[in-house]
CSV table of N, CA, C and O in Angstrom, one decimal:
chain,number,residue,atom,x,y,z
A,1221,MET,N,-126.6,-66.9,-41.7
A,1221,MET,CA,-127.1,-68.8,-40.7
A,1221,MET,C,-128.3,-69.8,-41.5
A,1221,MET,O,-129.1,-68.8,-41.6
A,1222,GLN,N,-128.6,-70.6,-41.4
A,1222,GLN,CA,-129.6,-71.3,-42.1
A,1222,GLN,C,-130.3,-71.9,-40.7
A,1222,GLN,O,-129.8,-72.4,-39.9
A,1223,VAL,N,-131.1,-71.6,-41.1
A,1223,VAL,CA,-132.1,-71.9,-40.8
A,1223,VAL,C,-132.8,-73.6,-40.5
A,1223,VAL,O,-133.0,-73.3,-41.8
A,1224,ALA,N,-132.9,-74.3,-39.8
A,1224,ALA,CA,-133.6,-75.9,-40.2
A,1224,ALA,C,-134.9,-76.1,-39.9
A,1224,ALA,O,-135.4,-75.2,-39.7
A,1225,SER,N,-135.7,-77.0,-40.6
A,1225,SER,CA,-136.8,-77.8,-40.5
A,1225,SER,C,-138.1,-77.1,-39.2
A,1225,SER,O,-138.6,-77.2,-38.6
A,1226,ALA,N,-137.2,-77.1,-37.9
A,1226,ALA,CA,-137.9,-76.8,-36.6
A,1226,ALA,C,-138.7,-75.0,-37.6
A,1226,ALA,O,-139.5,-74.7,-36.3
A,1227,ILE,N,-137.7,-73.9,-38.3
A,1227,ILE,CA,-138.7,-73.5,-38.2
A,1227,ILE,C,-139.5,-73.2,-39.5
A,1227,ILE,O,-138.5,-73.4,-40.6
A,1228,ASN,N,-140.7,-72.7,-39.5
A,1228,ASN,CA,-140.9,-72.8,-40.8
A,1228,ASN,C,-140.7,-71.3,-41.8
A,1228,ASN,O,-140.9,-70.0,-41.3
A,1229,ARG,N,-139.7,-71.9,-42.7
A,1229,ARG,CA,-138.8,-70.1,-43.7
A,1229,ARG,C,-140.3,-69.8,-44.3
A,1229,ARG,O,-140.4,-69.1,-45.1
A,1230,ARG,N,-140.8,-70.8,-45.3
A,1230,ARG,CA,-141.9,-70.9,-46.6
A,1230,ARG,C,-143.6,-69.9,-45.3
A,1230,ARG,O,-143.5,-69.0,-46.5
A,1231,GLU,N,-143.1,-70.1,-44.6
A,1231,GLU,CA,-145.1,-69.5,-43.8
A,1231,GLU,C,-143.7,-67.8,-43.0
A,1231,GLU,O,-144.9,-67.1,-43.4
A,1232,LEU,N,-142.3,-67.9,-42.7
A,1232,LEU,CA,-142.0,-66.8,-42.8
A,1232,LEU,C,-142.1,-65.7,-43.4
A,1232,LEU,O,-142.2,-64.4,-43.3
A,1233,ARG,N,-142.1,-66.0,-44.5
A,1233,ARG,CA,-141.7,-65.8,-46.1
A,1233,ARG,C,-142.8,-64.6,-46.1
A,1233,ARG,O,-143.4,-63.2,-46.8
A,1234,ARG,N,-144.2,-66.0,-45.8
A,1234,ARG,CA,-145.4,-65.1,-46.4
A,1234,ARG,C,-145.9,-64.3,-45.5
A,1234,ARG,O,-147.0,-63.3,-45.6
A,1235,TYR,N,-145.6,-64.3,-44.2
A,1235,TYR,CA,-145.8,-63.6,-42.9
A,1235,TYR,C,-144.8,-62.1,-44.1
A,1235,TYR,O,-145.8,-61.0,-43.3
A,1236,LEU,N,-143.7,-62.2,-43.7
A,1236,LEU,CA,-143.2,-61.0,-44.1
A,1236,LEU,C,-143.7,-60.2,-45.1
A,1236,LEU,O,-144.1,-58.6,-45.4
A,1237,GLU,N,-144.4,-60.8,-46.5
A,1237,GLU,CA,-145.7,-60.1,-47.2
A,1237,GLU,C,-145.8,-59.8,-47.2
A,1237,GLU,O,-147.0,-58.9,-47.5
A,1238,ARG,N,-147.3,-60.5,-46.0
A,1238,ARG,CA,-148.4,-59.7,-45.2
A,1238,ARG,C,-148.1,-58.3,-44.8
A,1238,ARG,O,-148.6,-57.4,-44.4
A,1239,VAL,N,-146.9,-58.7,-43.9
A,1239,VAL,CA,-146.4,-56.9,-43.6
A,1239,VAL,C,-146.1,-56.2,-44.0
A,1239,VAL,O,-146.3,-54.7,-43.7
A,1240,ASP,N,-145.4,-56.7,-45.5
A,1240,ASP,CA,-144.3,-56.1,-45.8
A,1240,ASP,C,-145.6,-54.9,-46.8
A,1240,ASP,O,-145.2,-54.8,-47.5
A,1241,ASP,N,-146.8,-55.8,-47.1
A,1241,ASP,CA,-147.6,-54.5,-48.1
A,1241,ASP,C,-148.1,-54.1,-47.2
A,1241,ASP,O,-149.0,-52.7,-48.0
A,1242,ARG,N,-148.7,-53.9,-46.2
A,1242,ARG,CA,-148.6,-53.0,-45.0
A,1242,ARG,C,-147.3,-51.0,-45.1
A,1242,ARG,O,-148.3,-50.4,-44.6
A,1243,TRP,N,-146.6,-52.4,-44.7
A,1243,TRP,CA,-145.6,-50.7,-44.0
A,1243,TRP,C,-144.5,-52.1,-44.3
A,1243,TRP,O,-144.2,-52.8,-44.4
A,1244,ARG,N,-143.3,-50.8,-45.4
A,1244,ARG,CA,-142.2,-51.3,-45.7
A,1244,ARG,C,-141.6,-51.6,-44.6
A,1244,ARG,O,-141.5,-51.2,-43.8
A,1245,LEU,N,-140.6,-52.3,-44.5
A,1245,LEU,CA,-140.0,-52.6,-43.8
A,1245,LEU,C,-139.4,-52.3,-44.1
A,1245,LEU,O,-138.0,-52.8,-45.0
A,1246,ASP,N,-137.8,-52.0,-43.1
A,1246,ASP,CA,-136.6,-51.4,-42.8
A,1246,ASP,C,-135.5,-53.0,-42.8
A,1246,ASP,O,-134.6,-53.3,-43.1
A,1247,LEU,N,-136.2,-53.3,-41.3
A,1247,LEU,CA,-135.8,-54.5,-40.7
A,1247,LEU,C,-136.5,-55.7,-40.2
A,1247,LEU,O,-137.5,-55.2,-39.5
A,1248,ALA,N,-135.9,-56.4,-40.5
A,1248,ALA,CA,-136.9,-57.9,-40.0
A,1248,ALA,C,-136.3,-58.9,-39.3
A,1248,ALA,O,-135.7,-59.4,-39.8
A,1249,LEU,N,-136.1,-58.9,-37.6
A,1249,LEU,CA,-135.1,-60.0,-36.9
A,1249,LEU,C,-136.2,-60.9,-36.1
A,1249,LEU,O,-137.2,-60.6,-36.1
A,1250,LEU,N,-136.3,-62.5,-36.4
A,1250,LEU,CA,-136.3,-63.3,-35.7
A,1250,LEU,C,-135.8,-63.7,-34.5
A,1250,LEU,O,-134.1,-64.5,-34.5
A,1251,GLY,N,-136.6,-64.2,-33.8
A,1251,GLY,CA,-135.5,-64.5,-32.3
A,1251,GLY,C,-136.5,-65.2,-31.3
A,1251,GLY,O,-137.2,-65.7,-32.0
A,1252,GLY,N,-135.8,-65.6,-30.4
A,1252,GLY,CA,-136.5,-66.6,-29.6
A,1252,GLY,C,-136.2,-67.9,-29.6
A,1252,GLY,O,-134.9,-68.1,-30.2
A,1253,ALA,N,-136.9,-68.9,-28.8
A,1253,ALA,CA,-136.4,-70.3,-28.7
A,1253,ALA,C,-136.2,-71.1,-29.3
A,1253,ALA,O,-135.1,-72.1,-29.7
A,1254,ARG,N,-136.9,-71.2,-30.6
A,1254,ARG,CA,-136.5,-72.1,-31.7
A,1254,ARG,C,-134.7,-71.7,-31.9
A,1254,ARG,O,-134.9,-71.8,-33.1
A,1255,VAL,N,-134.8,-70.2,-32.2
A,1255,VAL,CA,-133.6,-70.0,-33.1
A,1255,VAL,C,-132.6,-70.5,-32.3
A,1255,VAL,O,-132.1,-71.3,-32.4
A,1256,ALA,N,-132.8,-70.3,-30.6
A,1256,ALA,CA,-131.4,-71.2,-30.0
A,1256,ALA,C,-131.7,-72.0,-30.1
A,1256,ALA,O,-130.9,-72.3,-29.9
A,1257,ASP,N,-132.8,-72.9,-30.2
A,1257,ASP,CA,-132.0,-74.1,-30.6
A,1257,ASP,C,-131.4,-74.2,-31.1
A,1257,ASP,O,-130.4,-75.3,-31.8
A,1258,GLU,N,-131.7,-73.8,-33.2
A,1258,GLU,CA,-131.0,-73.6,-34.0
A,1258,GLU,C,-129.2,-73.4,-33.5
A,1258,GLU,O,-128.6,-74.4,-34.6
A,1259,HIS,N,-129.1,-72.5,-32.9
A,1259,HIS,CA,-128.3,-72.5,-32.6
A,1259,HIS,C,-127.6,-73.2,-31.4
A,1259,HIS,O,-126.3,-73.1,-31.1
A,1260,GLY,N,-128.0,-73.8,-31.3
A,1260,GLY,CA,-127.3,-75.6,-30.3
A,1260,GLY,C,-127.0,-74.5,-28.7
A,1260,GLY,O,-127.0,-75.1,-28.1
A,1261,ALA,N,-128.2,-74.5,-28.1
A,1261,ALA,CA,-128.8,-74.2,-27.2
A,1261,ALA,C,-129.5,-75.3,-26.3
A,1261,ALA,O,-129.9,-76.2,-26.8
A,1262,PRO,N,-128.5,-76.1,-25.0
A,1262,PRO,CA,-129.1,-76.6,-24.2
A,1262,PRO,C,-130.5,-77.1,-24.5
A,1262,PRO,O,-131.1,-75.6,-23.5
A,1263,PRO,N,-131.5,-78.1,-24.2
A,1263,PRO,CA,-132.4,-78.8,-23.8
A,1263,PRO,C,-133.2,-78.6,-22.3
A,1263,PRO,O,-134.1,-77.8,-21.6
A,1264,GLN,N,-132.3,-78.5,-21.8
A,1264,GLN,CA,-132.2,-77.5,-20.0
A,1264,GLN,C,-132.4,-76.1,-20.1
A,1264,GLN,O,-131.3,-76.1,-19.4
A,1265,ARG,N,-132.9,-75.6,-19.9
A,1265,ARG,CA,-133.2,-73.7,-19.8
A,1265,ARG,C,-133.9,-73.5,-20.3
A,1265,ARG,O,-135.3,-73.6,-20.6
A,1266,GLU,N,-134.2,-72.1,-20.3
A,1266,GLU,CA,-135.6,-71.4,-19.3
A,1266,GLU,C,-136.0,-70.8,-20.5
A,1266,GLU,O,-134.9,-70.7,-21.7
A,1267,ARG,N,-136.7,-71.7,-21.6
A,1267,ARG,CA,-137.1,-71.4,-23.2
A,1267,ARG,C,-136.8,-70.1,-23.8
A,1267,ARG,O,-137.2,-69.7,-24.1
A,1268,GLY,N,-138.6,-69.6,-22.4
A,1268,GLY,CA,-138.9,-68.2,-23.1
A,1268,GLY,C,-140.3,-68.4,-23.8
A,1268,GLY,O,-140.1,-68.9,-24.6
A,1269,PRO,N,-140.4,-67.2,-24.6
A,1269,PRO,CA,-141.2,-66.8,-26.4
A,1269,PRO,C,-140.5,-68.0,-27.6
A,1269,PRO,O,-139.7,-68.0,-27.5
A,1270,GLU,N,-141.1,-68.6,-27.9
A,1270,GLU,CA,-140.8,-69.7,-29.4
A,1270,GLU,C,-140.4,-68.8,-30.5
A,1270,GLU,O,-139.8,-69.2,-30.7
A,1271,PHE,N,-140.9,-68.1,-30.3
A,1271,PHE,CA,-140.4,-66.7,-31.7
A,1271,PHE,C,-140.6,-65.5,-31.0
A,1271,PHE,O,-141.4,-64.9,-30.3
A,1272,VAL,N,-139.9,-64.4,-31.0
A,1272,VAL,CA,-139.7,-63.2,-30.9
A,1272,VAL,C,-139.5,-62.7,-32.7
A,1272,VAL,O,-138.7,-62.9,-33.0
A,1273,VAL,N,-140.4,-61.3,-33.2
A,1273,VAL,CA,-140.4,-60.8,-34.1
A,1273,VAL,C,-140.5,-59.4,-34.1
A,1273,VAL,O,-141.3,-59.0,-33.0
A,1274,ILE,N,-139.4,-58.7,-34.3
A,1274,ILE,CA,-139.3,-57.3,-34.2
A,1274,ILE,C,-138.9,-56.5,-35.7
A,1274,ILE,O,-138.5,-57.3,-36.5
A,1275,LEU,N,-140.6,-55.9,-35.6
A,1275,LEU,CA,-140.8,-55.1,-37.2
A,1275,LEU,C,-139.9,-53.8,-36.7
A,1275,LEU,O,-140.5,-53.0,-35.7
A,1276,VAL,N,-139.1,-53.4,-37.8
A,1276,VAL,CA,-139.2,-52.2,-38.0
A,1276,VAL,C,-139.0,-51.3,-39.0
A,1276,VAL,O,-138.5,-52.2,-40.3
A,1277,SER,N,-139.8,-50.2,-39.4
A,1277,SER,CA,-140.4,-49.7,-40.2
A,1277,SER,C,-140.2,-48.6,-39.9
A,1277,SER,O,-141.2,-47.6,-38.6
A,1278,SER,N,-140.5,-46.8,-40.3
A,1278,SER,CA,-140.3,-46.0,-40.6
A,1278,SER,C,-141.6,-45.7,-40.8
A,1278,SER,O,-142.1,-44.4,-40.3
A,1279,ALA,N,-142.7,-46.4,-42.2
A,1279,ALA,CA,-144.3,-45.9,-41.4
A,1279,ALA,C,-145.0,-46.9,-40.5
A,1279,ALA,O,-146.2,-45.8,-40.5
A,1280,TYR,N,-144.0,-47.0,-39.3
A,1280,TYR,CA,-145.0,-46.8,-38.1
A,1280,TYR,C,-144.9,-46.3,-37.6
A,1280,TYR,O,-145.7,-45.8,-36.5
A,1281,ASP,N,-144.1,-45.0,-38.2
A,1281,ASP,CA,-144.4,-43.4,-37.4
A,1281,ASP,C,-145.7,-42.7,-37.6
A,1281,ASP,O,-146.5,-42.6,-38.3
A,1282,GLY,N,-146.0,-42.4,-36.4
A,1282,GLY,CA,-147.0,-41.2,-35.9
A,1282,GLY,C,-148.2,-42.6,-35.3
A,1282,GLY,O,-149.3,-42.1,-35.3
A,1283,MET,N,-148.4,-43.5,-35.3
A,1283,MET,CA,-149.1,-44.4,-36.2
A,1283,MET,C,-148.9,-45.5,-34.3
A,1283,MET,O,-148.2,-45.4,-33.4
A,1284,PRO,N,-149.8,-45.3,-32.5
A,1284,PRO,CA,-149.9,-45.5,-32.1
A,1284,PRO,C,-148.6,-47.1,-31.5
A,1284,PRO,O,-149.8,-48.8,-33.0
A,1285,TRP,N,-148.2,-47.6,-31.2
A,1285,TRP,CA,-147.5,-48.9,-30.1
A,1285,TRP,C,-149.2,-50.6,-30.7
A,1285,TRP,O,-148.1,-51.1,-31.6
A,1286,LEU,N,-150.3,-49.8,-29.6
A,1286,LEU,CA,-150.6,-51.0,-30.2
A,1286,LEU,C,-151.2,-51.3,-30.8
A,1286,LEU,O,-151.4,-52.5,-31.3
A,1287,GLU,N,-151.6,-50.7,-31.3
A,1287,GLU,CA,-152.2,-50.8,-32.7
A,1287,GLU,C,-151.6,-51.3,-34.2
A,1287,GLU,O,-151.4,-52.4,-34.1
A,1288,ARG,N,-150.1,-51.2,-33.8
A,1288,ARG,CA,-148.3,-51.7,-35.0
A,1288,ARG,C,-149.0,-53.1,-35.0
A,1288,ARG,O,-149.1,-54.0,-34.9
A,1289,VAL,N,-148.7,-53.6,-33.2
A,1289,VAL,CA,-148.0,-55.0,-32.2
A,1289,VAL,C,-149.6,-55.3,-32.6
A,1289,VAL,O,-149.4,-56.6,-33.5
A,1290,TYR,N,-150.9,-55.2,-32.4
A,1290,TYR,CA,-152.4,-56.1,-32.9
A,1290,TYR,C,-152.3,-56.2,-34.6
A,1290,TYR,O,-152.7,-57.7,-34.4
A,1291,HIS,N,-152.0,-55.2,-35.3
A,1291,HIS,CA,-152.4,-55.6,-36.8
A,1291,HIS,C,-151.3,-56.4,-37.5
A,1291,HIS,O,-151.5,-57.6,-38.3
A,1292,ALA,N,-150.2,-56.2,-36.6
A,1292,ALA,CA,-149.1,-57.7,-36.8
A,1292,ALA,C,-148.8,-58.5,-36.5
A,1292,ALA,O,-148.2,-60.0,-37.7
A,1293,GLY,N,-149.5,-58.6,-35.2
A,1293,GLY,CA,-149.4,-60.0,-34.6
A,1293,GLY,C,-150.5,-60.9,-35.4
A,1293,GLY,O,-151.2,-61.9,-35.6
A,1294,SER,N,-152.3,-60.0,-35.6
A,1294,SER,CA,-152.6,-61.2,-36.4
A,1294,SER,C,-152.0,-61.4,-37.4
A,1294,SER,O,-153.4,-62.4,-37.9
A,1295,LEU,N,-151.7,-60.8,-37.6
A,1295,LEU,CA,-150.9,-61.6,-38.8
A,1295,LEU,C,-150.3,-63.1,-39.3
A,1295,LEU,O,-149.9,-63.5,-40.0
A,1296,TRP,N,-149.6,-63.2,-38.0
A,1296,TRP,CA,-148.9,-63.8,-37.7
A,1296,TRP,C,-149.7,-65.7,-37.8
A,1296,TRP,O,-151.0,-65.1,-37.2
A,1297,ASP,N,-148.9,-66.7,-38.4
A,1297,ASP,CA,-150.1,-67.3,-38.8
A,1297,ASP,C,-150.3,-69.2,-37.4
A,1297,ASP,O,-148.8,-69.1,-37.4
A,1298,ALA,N,-149.4,-68.7,-36.0
A,1298,ALA,CA,-149.1,-69.3,-35.0
A,1298,ALA,C,-149.7,-71.4,-35.7
A,1298,ALA,O,-149.0,-71.8,-35.6
A,1299,LEU,N,-150.8,-71.5,-36.4
A,1299,LEU,CA,-150.9,-73.3,-36.2
A,1299,LEU,C,-149.5,-73.8,-37.5
A,1299,LEU,O,-148.6,-74.0,-37.2
A,1300,GLU,N,-149.3,-72.5,-38.7
A,1300,GLU,CA,-148.1,-72.9,-39.0
A,1300,GLU,C,-147.0,-72.7,-38.7
A,1300,GLU,O,-147.1,-73.3,-39.3
A,1301,MET,N,-147.1,-72.0,-37.9
A,1301,MET,CA,-145.5,-71.9,-37.0
A,1301,MET,C,-145.7,-73.1,-35.9
A,1301,MET,O,-144.3,-73.0,-36.2
A,1302,GLY,N,-146.5,-73.2,-34.9
A,1302,GLY,CA,-146.5,-74.7,-34.1
A,1302,GLY,C,-146.2,-73.7,-33.0
A,1302,GLY,O,-146.5,-74.1,-31.9
A,1303,ALA,N,-146.1,-72.2,-32.8
A,1303,ALA,CA,-146.6,-71.5,-32.0
A,1303,ALA,C,-147.3,-69.9,-32.0
A,1303,ALA,O,-146.5,-69.8,-32.7
A,1304,PRO,N,-147.1,-68.9,-31.1
A,1304,PRO,CA,-147.6,-67.5,-31.2
A,1304,PRO,C,-146.4,-67.2,-31.5
A,1304,PRO,O,-144.6,-67.4,-30.7
A,1305,ALA,N,-146.3,-66.3,-31.4
A,1305,ALA,CA,-145.1,-65.2,-31.6
A,1305,ALA,C,-145.3,-63.8,-30.8
A,1305,ALA,O,-146.3,-63.4,-30.7
A,1306,ASP,N,-144.3,-63.5,-30.0
A,1306,ASP,CA,-144.4,-62.5,-29.6
A,1306,ASP,C,-143.5,-60.8,-30.4
A,1306,ASP,O,-142.6,-60.8,-31.1
A,1307,VAL,N,-144.4,-59.9,-31.0
A,1307,VAL,CA,-144.7,-59.2,-32.0
A,1307,VAL,C,-144.2,-57.7,-31.6
A,1307,VAL,O,-144.4,-57.7,-30.7
A,1308,HIS,N,-143.0,-57.3,-31.7
A,1308,HIS,CA,-142.5,-55.7,-31.6
A,1308,HIS,C,-142.7,-55.1,-32.4
A,1308,HIS,O,-141.8,-55.3,-33.6
A,1309,CYS,N,-142.7,-53.9,-32.6
A,1309,CYS,CA,-143.0,-53.0,-33.6
A,1309,CYS,C,-142.4,-51.9,-33.1
A,1309,CYS,O,-142.8,-51.5,-32.8
A,1310,TYR,N,-141.7,-51.5,-34.4
A,1310,TYR,CA,-140.3,-50.2,-33.6
A,1310,TYR,C,-140.3,-49.2,-35.3
A,1310,TYR,O,-139.9,-49.9,-36.3
A,1311,THR,N,-140.5,-47.7,-34.6
A,1311,THR,CA,-139.6,-47.2,-35.6
A,1311,THR,C,-138.0,-47.1,-35.1
A,1311,THR,O,-137.6,-47.9,-34.5
A,1312,PRO,N,-136.9,-47.3,-36.9
A,1312,PRO,CA,-135.5,-46.9,-36.6
A,1312,PRO,C,-135.3,-46.2,-35.3
A,1312,PRO,O,-134.7,-46.6,-34.1
A,1313,ALA,N,-135.9,-45.1,-34.6
A,1313,ALA,CA,-135.3,-45.0,-33.4
A,1313,ALA,C,-135.8,-45.5,-32.3
A,1313,ALA,O,-135.6,-45.5,-31.3
A,1314,GLU,N,-137.0,-45.6,-32.0
A,1314,GLU,CA,-137.6,-46.8,-31.0
A,1314,GLU,C,-136.8,-47.8,-31.7
A,1314,GLU,O,-136.2,-48.1,-30.4
A,1315,PHE,N,-136.2,-48.5,-32.3
A,1315,PHE,CA,-135.9,-49.8,-31.8
A,1315,PHE,C,-133.9,-49.0,-31.8
A,1315,PHE,O,-133.9,-50.5,-30.6
A,1316,GLU,N,-133.8,-48.5,-31.5
A,1316,GLU,CA,-132.0,-47.9,-31.8
A,1316,GLU,C,-132.6,-47.9,-29.6
A,1316,GLU,O,-131.2,-48.7,-29.1
A,1317,ARG,N,-133.3,-47.6,-29.6
A,1317,ARG,CA,-133.9,-47.3,-28.2
A,1317,ARG,C,-134.3,-48.3,-27.1
A,1317,ARG,O,-133.4,-49.1,-26.4
A,1318,LYS,N,-134.9,-48.8,-28.1
A,1318,LYS,CA,-135.1,-50.7,-27.5
A,1318,LYS,C,-134.5,-52.1,-27.4
A,1318,LYS,O,-134.5,-52.1,-26.4
A,1319,ARG,N,-133.4,-51.8,-28.3
A,1319,ARG,CA,-132.3,-52.5,-28.4
A,1319,ARG,C,-131.9,-52.5,-27.1
A,1319,ARG,O,-131.0,-53.5,-25.9
A,1320,ARG,N,-131.5,-51.1,-27.3
A,1320,ARG,CA,-130.8,-50.9,-25.0
A,1320,ARG,C,-131.4,-51.3,-23.9
A,1320,ARG,O,-130.5,-51.6,-23.1
A,1321,ALA,N,-132.3,-51.0,-24.2
A,1321,ALA,CA,-133.1,-51.2,-22.9
A,1321,ALA,C,-134.0,-52.2,-22.1
A,1321,ALA,O,-134.3,-53.1,-21.4
A,1322,LEU,N,-134.0,-52.9,-23.8
A,1322,LEU,CA,-134.6,-54.6,-23.5
A,1322,LEU,C,-134.1,-55.6,-23.7
A,1322,LEU,O,-133.5,-56.1,-25.1
A,1323,ARG,N,-133.9,-56.4,-23.2
A,1323,ARG,CA,-133.2,-57.8,-23.4
A,1323,ARG,C,-134.1,-58.6,-24.2
A,1323,ARG,O,-133.6,-59.2,-25.3
A,1324,VAL,N,-135.1,-58.9,-24.4
A,1324,VAL,CA,-135.3,-59.4,-25.8
A,1324,VAL,C,-136.1,-59.2,-27.3
A,1324,VAL,O,-135.1,-60.1,-28.1
A,1325,VAL,N,-134.9,-57.4,-26.9
A,1325,VAL,CA,-134.9,-56.9,-28.2
A,1325,VAL,C,-133.1,-57.0,-28.3
A,1325,VAL,O,-132.6,-57.0,-29.7
A,1326,ARG,N,-131.9,-56.6,-27.5
A,1326,ARG,CA,-131.4,-57.1,-28.0
A,1326,ARG,C,-130.3,-58.4,-28.4
A,1326,ARG,O,-129.6,-58.4,-29.0
A,1327,GLU,N,-131.4,-59.8,-27.9
A,1327,GLU,CA,-130.9,-60.7,-28.3
A,1327,GLU,C,-131.1,-61.4,-29.3
A,1327,GLU,O,-130.4,-61.4,-29.5
A,1328,ALA,N,-132.6,-60.7,-30.1
A,1328,ALA,CA,-132.7,-61.0,-31.0
A,1328,ALA,C,-132.0,-59.8,-31.9
A,1328,ALA,O,-131.6,-60.5,-32.9
A,1329,ALA,N,-132.1,-59.1,-31.8
A,1329,ALA,CA,-130.6,-58.2,-32.5
A,1329,ALA,C,-128.8,-58.6,-32.7
A,1329,ALA,O,-129.0,-59.0,-33.8
A,1330,GLN,N,-128.7,-59.4,-32.2
A,1330,GLN,CA,-127.0,-60.1,-31.9
A,1330,GLN,C,-127.2,-61.3,-31.7
A,1330,GLN,O,-126.2,-61.8,-33.1
A,1331,GLU,N,-128.4,-62.6,-31.9
A,1331,GLU,CA,-128.9,-63.6,-31.9
A,1331,GLU,C,-129.8,-64.4,-32.9
A,1331,GLU,O,-129.0,-65.4,-33.4
A,1332,GLY,N,-130.3,-63.3,-33.0
A,1332,GLY,CA,-131.4,-63.7,-33.9
A,1332,GLY,C,-131.2,-63.7,-36.3
A,1332,GLY,O,-130.0,-63.5,-36.2
A,1333,VAL,N,-132.3,-63.6,-36.6
A,1333,VAL,CA,-132.5,-64.6,-37.7
A,1333,VAL,C,-132.7,-62.9,-38.9
A,1333,VAL,O,-133.8,-62.6,-37.9
A,1334,ASN,N,-131.6,-62.2,-39.5
A,1334,ASN,CA,-132.3,-61.1,-39.5
A,1334,ASN,C,-133.0,-61.7,-41.1
A,1334,ASN,O,-132.6,-62.6,-42.2
A,1335,LEU,N,-135.3,-61.4,-41.9
A,1335,LEU,CA,-135.4,-62.6,-41.6
A,1335,LEU,C,-135.2,-61.5,-43.4
A,1335,LEU,O,-136.2,-62.2,-44.6
A,1336,LEU,N,-135.4,-60.6,-43.7
A,1336,LEU,CA,-135.4,-59.2,-44.6
A,1336,LEU,C,-133.3,-59.8,-46.0
A,1336,LEU,O,-133.2,-59.4,-46.7
A,1337,ALA,N,-133.1,-61.0,-44.6
A,1337,ALA,CA,-130.7,-60.8,-45.6
A,1337,ALA,C,-131.1,-61.4,-47.2
A,1337,ALA,O,-130.7,-61.2,-47.9
A,1338,ASP,N,-132.2,-62.4,-46.9
A,1338,ASP,CA,-132.6,-63.7,-48.0
A,1338,ASP,C,-133.2,-62.4,-48.9
A,1338,ASP,O,-134.1,-63.4,-50.3
A,1339,ARG,N,-134.3,-61.6,-49.3
A,1339,ARG,CA,-135.0,-61.5,-49.8
A,1339,ARG,C,-134.6,-60.6,-50.9
A,1339,ARG,O,-133.6,-59.6,-51.0
A,1340,ASN,N,-135.7,-61.5,-51.7
A,1340,ASN,CA,-135.3,-61.1,-53.1
A,1340,ASN,C,-135.3,-59.5,-53.9
A,1340,ASN,O,-136.7,-59.0,-53.4
């Protein structure tokens, strides 16, 4: 899937670099209303968060969840992206559990953009 101009791909790459400098990412997904817009969702709907970022890293093991989310969220540039992000940080095992338990994580996994797919 190609994400159009409503999503700042350049800033997304910079964000991933900032996060990956701290914790090697196994998976990074982007979901939310802006991705749904790109998929052709109708304008008359409950939008939810503009951006949902799911970060999965084995490096999160042993790190408190709130600390992960705080640090990864502070690296997001809402001004450049045009909106804040709902950031989720999980170990691979936590991600598998949350994908079954949380709708927002499941939707990002099913319909979102794999941000590491085009990483060189």
